[in-house]
Amino acid sequence: MTQVKDITQRVKEHLEALREFTATPGEGVTRLPFTNEARQAIDYLRNAMEEAGLSVRLDATGALIGRLEGTDPDAPAIMIGSHYDTVRSGGAYDGIAGVVAAIETVRAIRESGAKLRHPIDVCAFNDEEGIMYGIGFLSSKAMIGARTVRELKEYKDPDGESLYDAMKRFGLEPEDIGTCALDPEKVRCFLEVHIEQGPVLHAKGIELGLVDVIAGLRRYRITMRGEANHAGSTPMDMRHDAVEAAAKVISLIPGWAREVGGGTVATVGYMRVSPNALNTVAGEVEWTIDCRSSRMENVNAVLIKMMQKLEEVKEETGVEYVFEPLVSIEPGVMEPHLVDLLEEACKEKGYSCRRMLSGASHDAHILCEKVPCAMIFIPSKDGVSHSPLEHSEYFDLAHAIDVSAAMIEKLDRE
Ligand code: HGY
Ligand code: MN
Ligand code: MN
């Protein structure tokens, strides 16, 4: 088996190269879907996959898939990977560390001389984050047959370009989205290595996390429409100020999440005010809510309070509202047998590990609807993510690769 120190050096080289593919140099990594930075990452990853002995293809969503054939042509594929897109000014590890881990896991298996029965598919998924078009999980949703051409045409970025047109512009064929769908019979499992993006492993000094459940989530876009007017000459009792109305709702959301408890979280991370002028009463505010919990009844409790408050504020201020569901995913349960195999491999190799909830969502959250999934977390320094301060250690990633290879070989012998 390739030495962990050699794997550490390789992942360092990959991640230090990949972090340069950013639209915001010096302010974190911004690698949005269908951009030049995405193209640079695809080219780099294609080369790295081919060097690792994989035959590589790009699917209709812009996912890169590298295959290592097995000895049994009828055996279902073992998939391993994560996403190569990022949030704006995000970190250099979210998603891409799992893609690099997948490539180096297959390389380590090949270098061990093992001849696996199962083929392995290394996957670099596109538009997992959903920053541009609001829906996210593009490649993984298409793989479970849950992304339609109509949706690709319907969802647009803030400048009005549809996901469909962006795919065309990038040289993809969105009409072929149906060809991405997996046959679950031909997939043994999907394994995703990812940074924890939370504080637990780093705070407790534990080397690896084994995810058992991924928190369920619901995301809505709310548009509140009042009346744009002059900031100076419009009396306070004659206004329909969309910002005032939105603030009355948004300011209560964190309290509702704390009140519901059970680890429930709720975030308003996106707001767009129009006409967004310092001397004009806002006519319209568009904002999003992202609410998550390991129990969907907690998410629903927060959203019901939000709907009630929107109605109340409409009566009070005359500001109308429209809300549009963007994403709704039930809690994702990882395959217990796969988690057991990972735990066995950690123990055999002497890595400390613990089973845990994932507060963040991942491509495994989508794929687990159709195929057995498992996730390995590596520690995130101070739990920070979706930030230029995001940091994980290369040797931790090498440990996750060591365990992934061992788990895959165990699975292959079953
Ligand atoms: O939102 C998430 O949990 C992930 O980073 N897309
Ligand atoms: Mn993310
Ligand atoms: Mn991620």
XYZ file of N, CA, C and O in Angstrom, residues 310-377:
272
model
N -45.292 36.222 7.642
C -45.377 36.916 6.339
C -46.785 37.467 6.139
O -46.986 38.609 5.709
N -47.773 36.665 6.506
C -49.192 37.058 6.384
C -49.472 38.273 7.282
O -50.048 39.276 6.865
N -48.977 38.176 8.515
C -49.182 39.248 9.515
C -48.563 40.565 9.013
O -49.204 41.623 9.012
N -47.364 40.472 8.503
C -46.632 41.670 8.052
C -47.313 42.256 6.821
O -47.394 43.469 6.646
N -47.885 41.395 5.990
C -48.612 41.889 4.807
C -49.795 42.747 5.252
O -50.014 43.861 4.743
N -50.539 42.264 6.262
C -51.683 43.031 6.790
C -51.206 44.380 7.343
O -51.779 45.424 7.108
N -50.076 44.314 8.045
C -49.570 45.501 8.766
C -48.973 46.548 7.815
O -49.168 47.744 7.991
N -48.286 46.088 6.769
C -47.507 47.043 5.945
C -48.011 47.158 4.507
O -47.548 47.994 3.743
N -48.886 46.205 4.121
C -49.363 46.232 2.730
C -48.316 45.692 1.770
O -48.455 45.790 0.541
N -47.246 45.116 2.319
C -46.211 44.545 1.428
C -46.589 43.090 1.122
O -46.711 42.258 2.004
N -46.797 42.831 -0.186
C -47.191 41.484 -0.613
C -45.969 40.558 -0.612
O -44.825 41.037 -0.595
N -46.205 39.248 -0.670
C -45.057 38.322 -0.742
C -45.393 37.125 -1.611
O -46.568 36.767 -1.783
N -44.351 36.560 -2.189
C -44.463 35.301 -2.951
C -43.337 34.405 -2.433
O -42.225 34.897 -2.238
N -43.637 33.143 -2.150
C -42.486 32.297 -1.790
C -42.451 31.080 -2.706
O -43.462 30.546 -3.122
N -41.217 30.720 -3.035
C -40.986 29.688 -4.056
C -40.076 28.602 -3.455
O -38.973 28.903 -3.031
N -40.569 27.366 -3.382
C -39.697 26.299 -2.871
C -38.528 26.070 -3.826
O -38.723 26.047 -5.032
N -37.331 25.938 -3.298
C -36.150 25.697 -4.137
C -35.639 24.264 -3.959
O -35.353 23.567 -4.910
N -35.451 23.881 -2.704
C -34.898 22.538 -2.437
C -35.622 21.958 -1.227
O -35.911 22.681 -0.279
N -35.948 20.671 -1.319
C -36.496 19.995 -0.141
C -35.948 18.576 -0.131
O -36.206 17.807 -1.079
N -35.112 18.273 0.879
C -34.512 16.928 0.926
C -34.709 16.377 2.336
O -34.315 17.032 3.313
N -35.302 15.205 2.426
C -35.464 14.551 3.733
C -34.084 14.200 4.300
O -33.104 14.120 3.532
N -33.971 13.941 5.600
C -32.675 13.513 6.151
C -32.148 12.294 5.385
O -32.933 11.414 4.992
N -30.824 12.293 5.109
C -30.241 11.191 4.322
C -29.586 10.177 5.246
O -28.717 10.526 6.049
N -29.996 8.904 5.131
C -29.420 7.873 6.009
C -28.323 7.125 5.249
O -28.576 6.599 4.151
N -27.130 7.093 5.826
C -26.029 6.366 5.186
C -26.213 4.862 5.433
O -26.832 4.455 6.419
N -25.679 4.053 4.529
C -25.874 2.594 4.579
C -25.099 2.003 5.770
O -23.851 2.053 5.787
N -25.811 1.479 6.784
C -25.124 1.004 8.003
C -23.982 0.027 7.736
O -22.898 0.157 8.333
N -24.143 -0.888 6.801
C -23.075 -1.872 6.545
C -21.808 -1.159 6.044
O -20.684 -1.506 6.447
N -21.977 -0.157 5.223
C -20.806 0.575 4.695
C -20.127 1.348 5.826
O -18.886 1.391 5.905
N -20.942 1.907 6.709
C -20.359 2.648 7.848
C -19.596 1.672 8.748
O -18.489 1.961 9.221
N -20.151 0.479 8.918
C -19.453 -0.570 9.713
C -18.101 -0.904 9.079
O -17.075 -1.006 9.773
N -18.087 -1.059 7.752
C -16.820 -1.396 7.076
C -15.793 -0.283 7.257
O -14.599 -0.530 7.473
N -16.279 0.971 7.177
C -15.362 2.104 7.363
C -14.796 2.082 8.789
O -13.589 2.296 9.004
N -15.687 1.812 9.755
C -15.245 1.796 11.164
C -14.210 0.684 11.374
O -13.171 0.880 12.018
N -14.464 -0.458 10.764
C -13.534 -1.600 10.849
C -12.166 -1.188 10.281
O -11.124 -1.390 10.908
N -12.193 -0.539 9.136
C -10.937 -0.126 8.479
C -10.212 0.890 9.350
O -8.981 0.830 9.511
N -10.953 1.830 9.961
C -10.308 2.825 10.846
C -9.625 2.125 12.010
O -8.467 2.426 12.331
N -10.325 1.172 12.599
C -9.777 0.473 13.774
C -8.537 -0.328 13.377
O -7.491 -0.262 14.027
N -8.624 -1.018 12.236
C -7.465 -1.825 11.777
C -6.254 -0.939 11.505
O -5.116 -1.319 11.758
N -6.515 0.270 11.051
C -5.388 1.147 10.690
C -4.997 2.092 11.818
O -4.096 2.909 11.684
N -5.816 2.046 12.903
C -5.446 2.835 14.076
C -5.818 4.297 14.017
O -5.201 5.138 14.684
N -6.833 4.626 13.212
C -7.291 6.028 13.183
C -8.448 6.181 14.160
O -9.370 5.345 14.164
N -8.437 7.254 14.961
C -9.590 7.512 15.829
C -10.743 7.980 14.941
O -10.534 8.663 13.930
N -11.943 7.568 15.293
C -13.111 7.941 14.468
C -14.368 7.970 15.331
O -14.365 7.451 16.441
N -15.398 8.631 14.831
C -16.687 8.630 15.531
C -17.798 8.774 14.510
O -17.618 9.420 13.464
N -18.912 8.202 14.795
C -20.093 8.335 13.934
C -20.728 9.688 14.240
O -20.682 10.170 15.368
N -21.290 10.315 13.198
C -21.797 11.659 13.457
C -22.808 12.103 12.409
O -22.879 11.548 11.315
N -23.572 13.147 12.791
C -24.537 13.795 11.887
C -23.760 14.750 10.989
O -22.799 15.396 11.425
N -24.220 14.864 9.749
C -23.690 15.935 8.903
C -24.721 17.053 8.838
O -25.846 16.840 8.368
N -24.361 18.235 9.308
C -25.254 19.405 9.221
C -25.277 19.936 7.801
O -26.267 20.453 7.318
N -24.139 19.774 7.099
C -24.063 20.218 5.702
C -24.620 19.124 4.802
O -24.628 17.950 5.149
N -25.079 19.552 3.628
C -25.591 18.566 2.676
C -24.502 18.269 1.645
O -23.544 19.021 1.510
N -24.671 17.174 0.940
C -23.615 16.720 0.014
C -24.261 15.947 -1.137
O -25.445 15.582 -1.064
N -23.461 15.626 -2.144
C -23.996 14.808 -3.236
C -24.466 13.448 -2.725
O -25.437 12.871 -3.247
N -23.818 12.955 -1.678
C -24.262 11.666 -1.102
C -25.694 11.778 -0.574
O -26.445 10.786 -0.554
N -26.084 12.988 -0.178
C -27.441 13.197 0.341
C -28.469 12.934 -0.759
O -29.555 12.437 -0.505
N -28.089 13.261 -1.984
C -28.994 13.052 -3.134
C -28.931 11.581 -3.572
O -29.947 10.915 -3.737
N -27.703 11.076 -3.713
C -27.536 9.722 -4.262
C -28.086 8.655 -3.321
O -28.510 7.584 -3.779
N -28.115 8.951 -2.010
C -28.549 7.902 -1.057
C -30.028 7.569 -1.232
O -30.531 6.579 -0.691
N -30.728 8.384 -2.043
C -32.132 8.065 -2.352
C -32.198 6.803 -3.237
O -33.184 6.085 -3.234
N -31.118 6.560 -4.003
C -31.177 5.471 -4.986
C -30.119 4.391 -4.764
O -30.283 3.256 -5.194
N -28.976 4.773 -4.176
C -27.897 3.783 -4.010
C -27.358 3.891 -2.580
O -27.427 4.957 -1.956
N -26.774 2.789 -2.070
C -26.187 2.832 -0.717
C -25.018 3.811 -0.684
O -24.178 3.806 -1.599
N -24.987 4.654 0.350
C -23.933 5.685 0.416
C -23.232 5.659 1.772
O -23.775 5.170 2.759
N -22.023 6.219 1.775
C -21.284 6.417 3.033
C -20.407 7.640 2.858
O -20.064 8.005 1.730
N -20.078 8.290 3.977
C -19.228 9.488 3.930
C -18.163 9.409 5.011
O -18.419 8.955 6.122
N -16.970 9.884 4.642
C -15.890 10.032 5.620
C -15.602 11.523 5.747
O -15.393 12.204 4.728
N -15.594 12.034 6.979
C -15.235 13.435 7.221
C -13.789 13.537 7.695
O -13.337 12.684 8.467
